[in-house]
Tab-separated table of C-alpha atoms in Angstrom:
chain	number	residue	atom	x	y	z
A	1	MET	CA	-161.735	32.121	238.471
A	2	SER	CA	-164.077	30.791	235.849
A	3	ASN	CA	-166.116	27.618	235.664
A	4	ASN	CA	-165.629	25.600	232.509
A	5	ASP	CA	-165.630	21.953	231.425
A	6	LYS	CA	-162.181	21.433	233.006
A	7	GLY	CA	-163.420	22.553	236.413
A	8	SER	CA	-162.462	25.826	238.016
A	9	LEU	CA	-159.173	27.148	236.677
A	10	PRO	CA	-157.277	30.368	237.392
A	11	LYS	CA	-156.850	33.178	234.900
A	12	ILE	CA	-153.920	33.353	232.536
A	13	ARG	CA	-150.822	34.905	234.124
A	14	LEU	CA	-148.217	33.950	231.523
A	15	ILE	CA	-148.508	34.059	227.729
A	16	VAL	CA	-145.752	32.388	225.709
A	17	GLY	CA	-145.218	32.727	221.966
A	18	LEU	CA	-143.207	29.855	220.485
A	19	GLY	CA	-140.814	30.280	217.588
A	20	ASN	CA	-137.192	30.282	216.520
A	21	PRO	CA	-135.098	33.393	217.308
A	22	ASP	CA	-132.991	33.132	214.130
A	23	LYS	CA	-133.753	36.150	211.935
A	24	ASN	CA	-133.879	33.926	208.846
A	25	LEU	CA	-136.704	31.899	210.389
A	26	LEU	CA	-138.971	34.677	211.669
A	27	LYS	CA	-141.417	34.424	208.741
A	28	THR	CA	-141.710	30.630	208.821
A	29	ARG	CA	-144.758	28.616	209.879
A	30	HIS	CA	-142.992	27.520	213.076
A	31	ASN	CA	-142.962	31.166	214.200
A	32	VAL	CA	-146.672	31.948	214.168
A	33	GLY	CA	-146.547	31.922	217.980
A	34	TYR	CA	-144.243	34.937	217.731
A	35	TRP	CA	-146.658	36.576	215.306
A	36	TYR	CA	-149.528	36.188	217.757
A	37	LEU	CA	-147.471	37.494	220.670
A	38	ASP	CA	-146.761	40.611	218.599
A	39	LYS	CA	-150.504	41.343	218.639
A	40	PHE	CA	-150.396	41.604	222.445
A	41	LEU	CA	-147.335	43.867	222.262
A	42	GLU	CA	-149.129	46.143	219.822
A	43	LYS	CA	-152.413	46.185	221.759
A	44	TYR	CA	-150.725	47.046	225.065
A	45	ASN	CA	-147.962	49.195	223.549
A	46	ALA	CA	-145.408	46.944	225.243
A	47	THR	CA	-141.774	46.069	224.490
A	48	LEU	CA	-139.924	42.883	225.359
A	49	SER	CA	-136.696	43.029	227.389
A	50	GLU	CA	-134.174	40.230	227.738
A	51	ASP	CA	-133.612	38.311	230.955
A	52	LYS	CA	-130.536	36.179	230.276
A	53	LYS	CA	-130.907	34.215	233.513
A	54	LEU	CA	-134.385	33.074	232.472
A	55	ASN	CA	-133.446	32.672	228.797
A	56	SER	CA	-136.390	34.822	227.789
A	57	LEU	CA	-137.528	38.095	226.322
A	58	PHE	CA	-140.448	39.311	228.412
A	59	CYS	CA	-142.593	42.172	229.627
A	60	LYS	CA	-145.578	42.682	231.920
A	61	ILE	CA	-148.925	44.064	230.826
A	62	ASP	CA	-151.901	45.158	232.885
A	63	HIS	CA	-155.265	43.716	231.887
A	64	GLU	CA	-158.110	45.138	233.963
A	65	GLY	CA	-155.943	45.060	237.083
A	66	ASP	CA	-154.379	41.665	236.371
A	67	GLN	CA	-150.620	41.521	235.743
A	68	ILE	CA	-149.791	39.199	232.838
A	69	PHE	CA	-146.330	38.248	231.586
A	70	LEU	CA	-145.633	38.067	227.850
A	71	VAL	CA	-142.702	35.786	227.080
A	72	ARG	CA	-140.680	34.819	224.034
A	73	PRO	CA	-138.074	32.131	224.829
A	74	THR	CA	-134.562	32.876	223.554
A	75	PHE	CA	-133.828	29.178	223.048
A	76	PHE	CA	-134.742	27.561	219.752
A	77	ILE	CA	-138.255	26.129	219.675
A	78	ASN	CA	-137.228	22.533	220.420
A	79	ASP	CA	-135.734	23.692	223.742
A	80	SER	CA	-138.649	25.937	224.769
A	81	GLY	CA	-139.266	23.946	227.932
A	82	LYS	CA	-136.059	25.215	229.526
A	83	SER	CA	-137.158	28.844	229.240
A	84	VAL	CA	-140.759	28.186	230.233
A	85	SER	CA	-139.818	26.086	233.259
A	86	SER	CA	-137.326	28.690	234.510
A	87	PHE	CA	-139.876	31.481	234.157
A	88	LEU	CA	-142.660	29.587	235.917
A	89	LYS	CA	-140.425	28.646	238.844
A	90	TYR	CA	-138.915	32.102	239.284
A	91	TYR	CA	-142.265	33.902	239.306
A	92	LYS	CA	-144.090	31.065	241.115
A	93	ILE	CA	-146.715	30.641	238.399
A	94	ASN	CA	-148.606	27.363	238.051
A	95	PRO	CA	-148.662	25.744	234.581
A	96	ASP	CA	-152.481	25.926	234.455
A	97	SER	CA	-152.139	29.733	234.403
A	98	MET	CA	-150.029	29.621	231.235
A	99	LEU	CA	-151.078	29.989	227.599
A	100	VAL	CA	-148.668	28.744	224.926
A	101	MET	CA	-149.284	29.918	221.352
A	102	HIS	CA	-147.901	27.686	218.613
A	103	ASP	CA	-148.186	26.403	215.063
A	104	ASP	CA	-150.273	23.267	214.541
A	105	ILE	CA	-150.069	21.072	211.431
A	106	ASP	CA	-153.225	19.183	212.471
A	107	LEU	CA	-155.308	22.324	211.878
A	108	ASN	CA	-155.962	23.809	208.470
A	109	VAL	CA	-154.624	27.214	207.554
A	110	GLY	CA	-157.161	29.717	208.854
A	111	GLU	CA	-158.099	27.757	211.981
A	112	VAL	CA	-157.307	28.802	215.559
A	113	LYS	CA	-158.341	26.572	218.472
A	114	LEU	CA	-157.963	26.665	222.255
A	115	LYS	CA	-157.026	23.512	224.139
A	116	PHE	CA	-156.147	22.600	227.721
A	117	GLY	CA	-153.760	19.743	228.390
A	118	GLY	CA	-153.149	16.757	226.167
A	119	GLY	CA	-150.138	15.543	224.237
A	120	HIS	CA	-147.653	17.332	222.016
A	121	GLY	CA	-149.015	16.102	218.673
A	122	GLY	CA	-145.503	15.752	217.310
A	123	HIS	CA	-144.623	19.393	218.046
A	124	ASN	CA	-141.119	19.345	219.509
A	125	GLY	CA	-141.571	22.658	221.319
A	126	LEU	CA	-144.619	21.332	223.154
A	127	ARG	CA	-142.824	18.034	223.723
A	128	ASP	CA	-139.996	19.842	225.517
A	129	ILE	CA	-142.399	21.930	227.609
A	130	ILE	CA	-144.293	18.774	228.636
A	131	ASN	CA	-140.994	17.093	229.554
A	132	HIS	CA	-140.204	20.011	231.883
A	133	ILE	CA	-143.554	20.927	233.449
A	134	GLY	CA	-146.171	18.358	232.441
A	135	LYS	CA	-149.265	18.596	230.227
A	136	ASP	CA	-151.618	20.836	232.174
A	137	TYR	CA	-151.376	24.200	230.454
A	138	TRP	CA	-153.415	26.075	227.851
A	139	ARG	CA	-152.476	26.017	224.171
A	140	LEU	CA	-153.639	28.356	221.425
A	141	ARG	CA	-153.245	26.245	218.306
A	142	ILE	CA	-152.681	28.169	215.075
A	143	GLY	CA	-153.293	26.122	211.954
A	144	VAL	CA	-150.535	25.883	209.349
A	145	SER	CA	-151.847	22.684	207.655
A	146	HIS	CA	-150.125	19.336	207.092
A	147	PRO	CA	-147.872	18.945	204.034
A	148	GLY	CA	-149.343	15.509	203.337
A	149	ARG	CA	-146.477	13.205	204.286
A	150	LYS	CA	-144.615	12.850	207.588
A	151	GLU	CA	-141.185	13.236	205.993
A	152	LEU	CA	-142.193	16.650	204.641
A	153	VAL	CA	-143.217	18.113	208.002
A	154	HIS	CA	-139.757	19.371	209.066
A	155	ASN	CA	-139.210	21.454	205.931
A	156	HIS	CA	-142.853	22.533	205.910
A	157	VAL	CA	-142.778	24.194	209.345
A	158	LEU	CA	-139.357	25.737	208.707
A	159	SER	CA	-140.468	27.340	205.451
A	160	SER	CA	-142.618	30.403	204.874
A	161	PRO	CA	-146.289	30.068	203.948
A	162	SER	CA	-147.450	31.292	200.574
A	163	LYS	CA	-148.783	34.840	200.373
A	164	ALA	CA	-152.343	33.485	200.296
A	165	GLU	CA	-151.696	31.236	203.318
A	166	GLU	CA	-149.998	34.039	205.225
A	167	LEU	CA	-153.012	36.251	204.618
A	168	GLU	CA	-155.409	33.536	205.818
A	169	ILE	CA	-153.294	32.858	208.915
A	170	ASN	CA	-153.250	36.555	209.782
A	171	ILE	CA	-156.995	36.912	209.220
A	172	SER	CA	-157.701	33.978	211.545
A	173	MET	CA	-155.354	35.329	214.205
A	174	ASN	CA	-156.853	38.818	213.980
A	175	GLU	CA	-160.402	37.477	214.268
A	176	SER	CA	-159.555	35.410	217.344
A	177	PHE	CA	-157.644	38.310	218.872
A	178	GLU	CA	-160.761	40.486	218.644
A	179	ASN	CA	-162.152	38.336	221.474
A	180	ILE	CA	-158.933	38.016	223.463
A	181	ASN	CA	-160.398	39.917	226.428
A	182	ILE	CA	-162.831	37.030	226.925
A	183	LEU	CA	-159.901	34.636	227.271
A	184	LEU	CA	-157.936	36.948	229.557
A	185	ASN	CA	-161.016	37.369	231.773
A	186	GLY	CA	-160.962	33.619	232.395
A	187	GLU	CA	-164.007	32.795	230.255
A	188	PHE	CA	-162.287	29.835	228.590
A	189	GLU	CA	-165.404	27.962	227.564
A	190	LYS	CA	-166.924	31.044	225.950
A	191	PHE	CA	-163.703	31.802	224.055
A	192	THR	CA	-163.462	28.173	222.903
A	193	LYS	CA	-167.026	28.245	221.570
A	194	ILE	CA	-166.348	31.452	219.632
A	195	LEU	CA	-163.328	29.850	217.953
A	196	HIS	CA	-165.133	26.612	217.169
A	197	THR	CA	-168.144	28.366	215.632
A	198	ARG	CA	-166.039	30.550	213.353
């Protein structure tokens, strides 16, 4: 347990990377949640296995004695809530112990921010999760920038970033991941401050 500006909240028990499972979409902006989840898999030398009943690819890692699930929904991103809800119910995990990693057009490329609760900001994956379990879960927002006009957003998130943008996204994710132990230890306020002072 850690005290922060949201009160006392439990540690993270479930980490979800959002994205689309289609191989042709793996390198798109909408899949940066997958990219970030891969960093956990590499760090903990872990491999995802499919659970068809829970519509998820998942594994368990051990962080300083804490068991944490890593999950990649097998539904497309707009239906992520179905996978997340099934997983939470089956393993009896409260939403406030979940971290969802996703692309965010309201952040510039190169920004990563931590947020608890709130709306979906137009992100259909978050919208579906909120429809299934409510708003009270952690989000790691990975900036992919806004294309400028609302009608361009759909194609923007389903297309690949430029080489320069991809590099900046990866740099920002790597820098935040250097402090991931702080987040996993339940020091949410400290982790948030590190991200916001970058």
